[in-house]
Short mmCIF file of N, CA, C and O in Angstrom, two decimals:
data_model
loop_
_atom_site.label_atom_id
_atom_site.label_comp_id
_atom_site.label_asym_id
_atom_site.label_seq_id
_atom_site.Cartn_x
_atom_site.Cartn_y
_atom_site.Cartn_z
N UNK Z 1 62.94 75.01 98.96
CA UNK Z 1 63.56 73.79 99.41
C UNK Z 1 64.96 74.09 99.93
O UNK Z 1 65.72 74.84 99.33
N UNK Z 2 65.32 73.49 101.05
CA UNK Z 2 66.62 73.69 101.66
C UNK Z 2 67.65 72.77 101.03
O UNK Z 2 67.39 71.59 100.82
N UNK Z 3 68.84 73.30 100.74
CA UNK Z 3 69.92 72.49 100.20
C UNK Z 3 70.56 71.68 101.32
O UNK Z 3 70.61 72.12 102.46
N UNK Z 4 71.05 70.51 100.97
CA UNK Z 4 71.72 69.66 101.95
C UNK Z 4 73.15 69.43 101.51
O UNK Z 4 73.44 69.32 100.33
N UNK Z 5 74.04 69.35 102.49
CA UNK Z 5 75.44 69.09 102.24
C UNK Z 5 75.90 68.01 103.19
O UNK Z 5 75.54 68.01 104.37
N UNK Z 6 76.70 67.11 102.70
CA UNK Z 6 77.27 66.07 103.54
C UNK Z 6 78.69 66.45 103.89
O UNK Z 6 79.46 66.89 103.03
N UNK Z 7 79.04 66.30 105.17
CA UNK Z 7 80.41 66.59 105.62
C UNK Z 7 80.93 65.40 106.41
O UNK Z 7 80.15 64.63 106.99
N UNK Z 8 82.24 65.26 106.43
CA UNK Z 8 82.87 64.22 107.23
C UNK Z 8 83.36 64.84 108.52
O UNK Z 8 84.00 65.88 108.52
N UNK Z 9 83.03 64.19 109.63
CA UNK Z 9 83.51 64.65 110.94
C UNK Z 9 84.04 63.44 111.70
O UNK Z 9 83.64 62.30 111.46
N UNK Z 10 84.93 63.71 112.63
CA UNK Z 10 85.48 62.65 113.48
C UNK Z 10 84.38 62.11 114.40
O UNK Z 10 83.50 62.86 114.82
N UNK Z 11 84.47 60.83 114.75
CA UNK Z 11 83.48 60.25 115.66
C UNK Z 11 83.39 61.01 116.99
O UNK Z 11 82.31 61.18 117.54
N UNK Z 12 84.53 61.50 117.50
CA UNK Z 12 84.52 62.24 118.77
C UNK Z 12 83.72 63.54 118.63
O UNK Z 12 82.98 63.92 119.52
N UNK Z 13 83.87 64.22 117.48
CA UNK Z 13 83.12 65.45 117.26
C UNK Z 13 81.63 65.15 117.19
O UNK Z 13 80.81 65.88 117.74
N UNK Z 14 81.27 64.06 116.53
CA UNK Z 14 79.86 63.67 116.47
C UNK Z 14 79.32 63.41 117.87
O UNK Z 14 78.22 63.85 118.22
N UNK Z 15 80.11 62.72 118.71
CA UNK Z 15 79.70 62.48 120.09
C UNK Z 15 79.49 63.80 120.83
O UNK Z 15 78.52 63.95 121.59
N UNK Z 16 80.39 64.75 120.61
CA UNK Z 16 80.26 66.06 121.25
C UNK Z 16 79.01 66.78 120.78
O UNK Z 16 78.30 67.42 121.57
N UNK Z 17 78.72 66.71 119.48
CA UNK Z 17 77.50 67.32 118.95
C UNK Z 17 76.26 66.66 119.55
O UNK Z 17 75.29 67.34 119.88
N UNK Z 18 76.31 65.34 119.70
CA UNK Z 18 75.18 64.64 120.33
C UNK Z 18 74.94 65.14 121.75
O UNK Z 18 73.80 65.32 122.17
N UNK Z 19 76.02 65.39 122.48
CA UNK Z 19 75.89 65.87 123.86
C UNK Z 19 75.33 67.29 123.92
O UNK Z 19 74.76 67.68 124.94
N UNK Z 20 75.48 68.05 122.84
CA UNK Z 20 75.00 69.42 122.82
C UNK Z 20 73.53 69.54 122.39
O UNK Z 20 72.96 70.63 122.43
N UNK Z 21 72.94 68.44 121.98
CA UNK Z 21 71.53 68.48 121.59
C UNK Z 21 70.66 68.84 122.78
O UNK Z 21 70.87 68.34 123.89
N UNK Z 22 69.70 69.72 122.57
CA UNK Z 22 68.78 70.11 123.62
C UNK Z 22 67.72 69.05 123.86
O UNK Z 22 67.14 68.97 124.94
N UNK Z 23 67.45 68.25 122.84
CA UNK Z 23 66.52 67.14 122.95
C UNK Z 23 66.97 66.07 121.96
O UNK Z 23 67.66 66.39 120.97
N UNK Z 24 66.67 64.81 122.19
CA UNK Z 24 67.23 63.71 121.39
C UNK Z 24 67.03 63.82 119.88
O UNK Z 24 67.91 63.45 119.12
N UNK Z 25 65.92 64.36 119.44
CA UNK Z 25 65.65 64.41 117.99
C UNK Z 25 66.04 65.74 117.35
O UNK Z 25 65.72 65.99 116.20
N UNK Z 26 66.75 66.59 118.10
CA UNK Z 26 67.21 67.85 117.53
C UNK Z 26 68.19 67.54 116.39
O UNK Z 26 69.03 66.66 116.50
N UNK Z 27 68.07 68.27 115.31
CA UNK Z 27 68.94 68.02 114.16
C UNK Z 27 70.34 68.59 114.40
O UNK Z 27 70.52 69.53 115.16
N UNK Z 28 71.31 68.00 113.70
CA UNK Z 28 72.67 68.54 113.77
C UNK Z 28 72.70 69.95 113.19
O UNK Z 28 73.46 70.80 113.64
N UNK Z 29 71.85 70.21 112.21
CA UNK Z 29 71.77 71.55 111.63
C UNK Z 29 71.41 72.58 112.71
O UNK Z 29 72.02 73.65 112.79
N UNK Z 30 70.45 72.23 113.57
CA UNK Z 30 70.06 73.14 114.64
C UNK Z 30 71.18 73.31 115.66
O UNK Z 30 71.42 74.42 116.16
N UNK Z 31 71.88 72.22 115.98
CA UNK Z 31 72.98 72.30 116.95
C UNK Z 31 74.09 73.19 116.40
O UNK Z 31 74.57 74.10 117.08
N UNK Z 32 74.49 72.94 115.16
CA UNK Z 32 75.57 73.73 114.55
C UNK Z 32 75.15 75.19 114.40
O UNK Z 32 75.94 76.10 114.66
N UNK Z 33 73.93 75.43 114.02
CA UNK Z 33 73.42 76.79 113.88
C UNK Z 33 73.50 77.53 115.22
O UNK Z 33 73.92 78.70 115.27
N UNK Z 34 73.11 76.87 116.30
CA UNK Z 34 73.18 77.48 117.62
C UNK Z 34 74.63 77.81 118.00
O UNK Z 34 74.92 78.88 118.53
N UNK Z 35 75.55 76.90 117.67
CA UNK Z 35 76.97 77.14 117.98
C UNK Z 35 77.52 78.31 117.18
O UNK Z 35 78.28 79.13 117.70
N UNK Z 36 77.14 78.41 115.92
CA UNK Z 36 77.60 79.52 115.07
C UNK Z 36 77.05 80.83 115.62
O UNK Z 36 77.79 81.83 115.69
N UNK Z 37 75.80 80.85 116.01
CA UNK Z 37 75.21 82.07 116.58
C UNK Z 37 75.96 82.50 117.84
O UNK Z 37 76.15 83.70 118.07
N UNK Z 38 76.41 81.54 118.63
CA UNK Z 38 77.14 81.86 119.85
C UNK Z 38 78.53 82.41 119.56
O UNK Z 38 79.11 83.14 120.38
N UNK Z 39 79.07 82.08 118.40
CA UNK Z 39 80.44 82.49 118.05
C UNK Z 39 80.53 83.95 117.64
O UNK Z 39 81.62 84.53 117.66
N UNK Z 40 79.42 84.55 117.27
CA UNK Z 40 79.42 85.93 116.82
C UNK Z 40 78.79 86.83 117.86
O UNK Z 40 77.74 86.53 118.41
N UNK Z 41 79.44 87.96 118.14
CA UNK Z 41 78.93 88.91 119.12
C UNK Z 41 78.10 89.96 118.39
O UNK Z 41 78.63 90.73 117.58
N UNK Z 42 76.83 89.99 118.69
CA UNK Z 42 75.94 90.93 118.02
C UNK Z 42 76.07 92.35 118.59
O UNK Z 42 75.54 93.30 118.03
N UNK Z 43 76.75 92.47 119.73
CA UNK Z 43 76.95 93.78 120.35
C UNK Z 43 78.45 94.06 120.46
O UNK Z 43 79.08 93.70 121.45
N UNK Z 44 79.03 94.66 119.44
CA UNK Z 44 80.47 94.93 119.48
C UNK Z 44 80.84 95.84 120.65
O UNK Z 44 80.02 96.60 121.16
N UNK Z 45 82.09 95.74 121.06
CA UNK Z 45 82.59 96.55 122.17
C UNK Z 45 82.68 98.00 121.72
O UNK Z 45 83.21 98.31 120.66
N UNK Z 46 82.18 98.90 122.56
CA UNK Z 46 82.21 100.33 122.24
C UNK Z 46 83.63 100.87 122.37
O UNK Z 46 84.49 100.27 123.03
N UNK Z 47 83.86 102.01 121.75
CA UNK Z 47 85.17 102.67 121.84
C UNK Z 47 85.50 103.00 123.29
O UNK Z 47 86.65 102.87 123.72
N UNK Z 48 84.49 103.43 124.06
CA UNK Z 48 84.71 103.75 125.46
C UNK Z 48 85.14 102.52 126.24
O UNK Z 48 86.06 102.57 127.06
N UNK Z 49 84.49 101.40 125.99
CA UNK Z 49 84.85 100.16 126.68
C UNK Z 49 86.26 99.73 126.31
O UNK Z 49 87.04 99.31 127.17
N UNK Z 50 86.61 99.81 125.03
CA UNK Z 50 87.97 99.47 124.60
C UNK Z 50 89.00 100.35 125.30
O UNK Z 50 90.05 99.87 125.75
N UNK Z 51 88.71 101.64 125.41
CA UNK Z 51 89.62 102.58 126.09
C UNK Z 51 89.81 102.18 127.55
O UNK Z 51 90.92 102.15 128.07
N UNK Z 52 88.70 101.84 128.20
CA UNK Z 52 88.77 101.46 129.62
C UNK Z 52 89.52 100.15 129.81
O UNK Z 52 90.25 99.98 130.79
N UNK Z 53 89.38 99.22 128.88
CA UNK Z 53 90.13 97.96 128.95
C UNK Z 53 91.62 98.24 128.82
O UNK Z 53 92.44 97.70 129.57
N UNK Z 54 91.98 99.10 127.85
CA UNK Z 54 93.38 99.45 127.67
C UNK Z 54 93.95 100.12 128.92
O UNK Z 54 95.08 99.82 129.33
N UNK Z 55 93.19 101.01 129.53
CA UNK Z 55 93.64 101.66 130.77
C UNK Z 55 93.84 100.62 131.88
O UNK Z 55 94.83 100.69 132.63
N UNK Z 56 92.93 99.67 131.97
CA UNK Z 56 93.04 98.64 133.00
C UNK Z 56 94.27 97.77 132.78
O UNK Z 56 94.97 97.40 133.74
N UNK Z 57 94.56 97.44 131.55
CA UNK Z 57 95.75 96.64 131.24
C UNK Z 57 97.02 97.40 131.61
O UNK Z 57 97.97 96.82 132.15
N UNK Z 58 97.03 98.69 131.34
CA UNK Z 58 98.19 99.52 131.72
C UNK Z 58 98.33 99.57 133.24
O UNK Z 58 99.45 99.47 133.76
N UNK Z 59 97.22 99.74 133.96
CA UNK Z 59 97.26 99.73 135.41
C UNK Z 59 97.84 98.41 135.91
O UNK Z 59 98.68 98.38 136.82
N UNK Z 60 97.39 97.31 135.34
CA UNK Z 60 97.87 95.99 135.75
C UNK Z 60 99.38 95.87 135.51
O UNK Z 60 100.11 95.38 136.38
N UNK Z 61 99.84 96.31 134.35
CA UNK Z 61 101.27 96.24 134.03
C UNK Z 61 102.09 97.06 135.02
O UNK Z 61 103.23 96.70 135.33
N UNK Z 62 101.53 98.16 135.52
CA UNK Z 62 102.23 99.01 136.48
C UNK Z 62 102.08 98.51 137.92
O UNK Z 62 102.59 99.13 138.84
N UNK Z 63 101.37 97.39 138.09
CA UNK Z 63 101.18 96.85 139.43
C UNK Z 63 100.10 97.53 140.22
O UNK Z 63 100.01 97.40 141.44
N UNK Z 64 99.26 98.30 139.53
CA UNK Z 64 98.18 99.04 140.18
C UNK Z 64 96.91 98.19 140.16
O UNK Z 64 96.06 98.32 139.29
N UNK Z 65 96.84 97.27 141.14
CA UNK Z 65 95.67 96.40 141.26
C UNK Z 65 95.59 95.89 142.68
O UNK Z 65 96.52 96.07 143.48
N UNK Z 66 94.48 95.26 143.03
CA UNK Z 66 94.28 94.69 144.34
C UNK Z 66 94.13 93.18 144.20
O UNK Z 66 93.50 92.69 143.26
N UNK Z 67 94.70 92.44 145.14
CA UNK Z 67 94.50 91.00 145.17
C UNK Z 67 93.15 90.70 145.79
O UNK Z 67 92.54 91.57 146.44
N UNK Z 68 92.69 89.49 145.62
CA UNK Z 68 91.41 89.09 146.22
C UNK Z 68 91.49 89.23 147.74
O UNK Z 68 90.53 89.69 148.38
N UNK Z 69 92.62 88.86 148.31
CA UNK Z 69 92.79 88.95 149.76
C UNK Z 69 92.69 90.41 150.22
O UNK Z 69 92.08 90.70 151.26
N UNK Z 70 93.29 91.33 149.47
CA UNK Z 70 93.22 92.75 149.83
C UNK Z 70 91.79 93.28 149.76
O UNK Z 70 91.35 94.04 150.63
N UNK Z 71 91.06 92.87 148.74
CA UNK Z 71 89.67 93.31 148.60
C UNK Z 71 88.83 92.76 149.75
O UNK Z 71 88.02 93.47 150.36
N UNK Z 72 89.02 91.47 150.07
CA UNK Z 72 88.26 90.87 151.16
C UNK Z 72 88.57 91.58 152.48
O UNK Z 72 87.65 91.83 153.28
N UNK Z 73 89.84 91.89 152.71
CA UNK Z 73 90.21 92.59 153.95
C UNK Z 73 89.57 93.98 153.99
O UNK Z 73 89.04 94.40 155.03
N UNK Z 74 89.59 94.69 152.87
CA UNK Z 74 89.02 96.04 152.79
C UNK Z 74 87.51 96.01 153.08
O UNK Z 74 86.95 96.89 153.71
N UNK Z 75 86.86 94.94 152.60
CA UNK Z 75 85.41 94.82 152.79
C UNK Z 75 85.05 94.12 154.10
O UNK Z 75 83.86 93.92 154.40
N UNK Z 76 86.06 93.71 154.85
CA UNK Z 76 85.81 93.04 156.12
C UNK Z 76 85.30 91.63 155.96
O UNK Z 76 84.55 91.13 156.80
N UNK Z 77 85.68 90.97 154.87
CA UNK Z 77 85.20 89.62 154.61
C UNK Z 77 86.19 88.55 155.03
O UNK Z 77 85.88 87.35 154.93
N UNK Z 78 87.36 88.96 155.51
CA UNK Z 78 88.34 87.93 155.89
C UNK Z 78 88.57 87.93 157.38
O UNK Z 78 88.17 88.76 158.12
#
Protein backbone atom coordinates (compact mmCIF):
# COMPACT_ATOMS: atom_id res chain seq x y z
CA UNK A 1 0.00 0.00 0.00
CA UNK A 2 1.27 3.47 -0.90
CA UNK A 3 1.55 6.07 1.86
CA UNK A 4 -0.21 9.39 1.35
CA UNK A 5 0.87 12.80 2.57
CA UNK A 6 -1.06 16.03 2.52
CA UNK A 7 0.79 19.25 1.71
CA UNK A 8 -0.27 22.88 1.52
CA UNK A 9 0.49 24.73 -1.70
CA UNK A 10 -0.43 28.17 -2.98
CA UNK A 11 -3.39 28.35 -5.37
CA UNK A 12 -1.08 29.67 -8.12
CA UNK A 13 1.19 26.63 -7.75
CA UNK A 14 -1.82 24.33 -7.98
CA UNK A 15 -2.87 26.13 -11.17
CA UNK A 16 0.63 25.64 -12.57
CA UNK A 17 0.54 21.94 -11.68
CA UNK A 18 -2.83 21.65 -13.40
CA UNK A 19 -1.33 23.17 -16.55
CA UNK A 20 1.48 20.59 -16.48
CA UNK A 21 -0.87 17.62 -16.51
CA UNK A 22 -0.52 15.53 -19.64
CA UNK A 23 -4.19 14.57 -19.43
CA UNK A 24 -7.02 15.89 -17.22
CA UNK A 25 -7.14 12.94 -14.80
CA UNK A 26 -3.38 12.67 -14.31
CA UNK A 27 -2.57 12.67 -10.61
CA UNK A 28 -0.53 15.38 -8.94
CA UNK A 29 1.76 12.58 -7.77
CA UNK A 30 2.55 11.75 -11.41
CA UNK A 31 3.08 15.42 -12.30
CA UNK A 32 5.42 16.03 -9.35
CA UNK A 33 7.26 12.77 -10.00
CA UNK A 34 7.87 13.80 -13.62
CA UNK A 35 9.18 17.20 -12.47
CA UNK A 36 11.53 15.60 -9.94
CA UNK A 37 12.86 13.23 -12.60
CA UNK A 38 13.57 16.23 -14.84
CA UNK A 39 15.50 17.97 -12.05
CA UNK A 40 18.16 15.26 -11.82
CA UNK A 41 20.70 14.60 -14.56
CA UNK A 42 21.23 10.89 -14.98
CA UNK A 43 24.30 11.52 -17.16
CA UNK A 44 26.80 13.62 -15.23
CA UNK A 45 29.24 15.80 -17.14
CA UNK A 46 32.50 14.02 -17.91
CA UNK A 47 35.86 15.36 -16.79
CA UNK A 48 36.74 16.02 -20.44
CA UNK A 49 33.58 18.05 -20.96
CA UNK A 50 34.23 20.05 -17.78
CA UNK A 51 37.78 20.78 -19.00
CA UNK A 52 36.49 21.94 -22.38
CA UNK A 53 33.88 24.19 -20.73
CA UNK A 54 36.58 25.76 -18.56
CA UNK A 55 38.76 26.35 -21.64
CA UNK A 56 35.83 27.95 -23.45
CA UNK A 57 35.13 30.27 -20.52
CA UNK A 58 38.78 31.33 -20.48
CA UNK A 59 38.67 31.97 -24.24
CA UNK A 60 35.56 34.10 -23.76
CA UNK A 61 37.18 36.10 -20.94
CA UNK A 62 40.16 36.78 -23.25
CA UNK A 63 37.83 37.97 -26.01
CA UNK A 64 38.56 34.93 -28.15
CA UNK A 65 35.13 34.34 -29.68
CA UNK A 66 33.06 35.11 -32.77
CA UNK A 67 29.84 37.10 -32.88
CA UNK A 68 26.83 35.73 -34.71
CA UNK A 69 27.37 38.35 -37.41
CA UNK A 70 30.99 37.22 -37.89
CA UNK A 71 29.96 33.58 -38.18
CA UNK A 72 27.22 34.42 -40.68
CA UNK A 73 29.67 36.47 -42.76
CA UNK A 74 32.26 33.64 -42.67
CA UNK A 75 29.62 31.16 -43.83
CA UNK A 76 28.26 33.53 -46.46
CA UNK A 77 24.87 33.79 -44.78
CA UNK A 78 24.71 37.56 -44.53
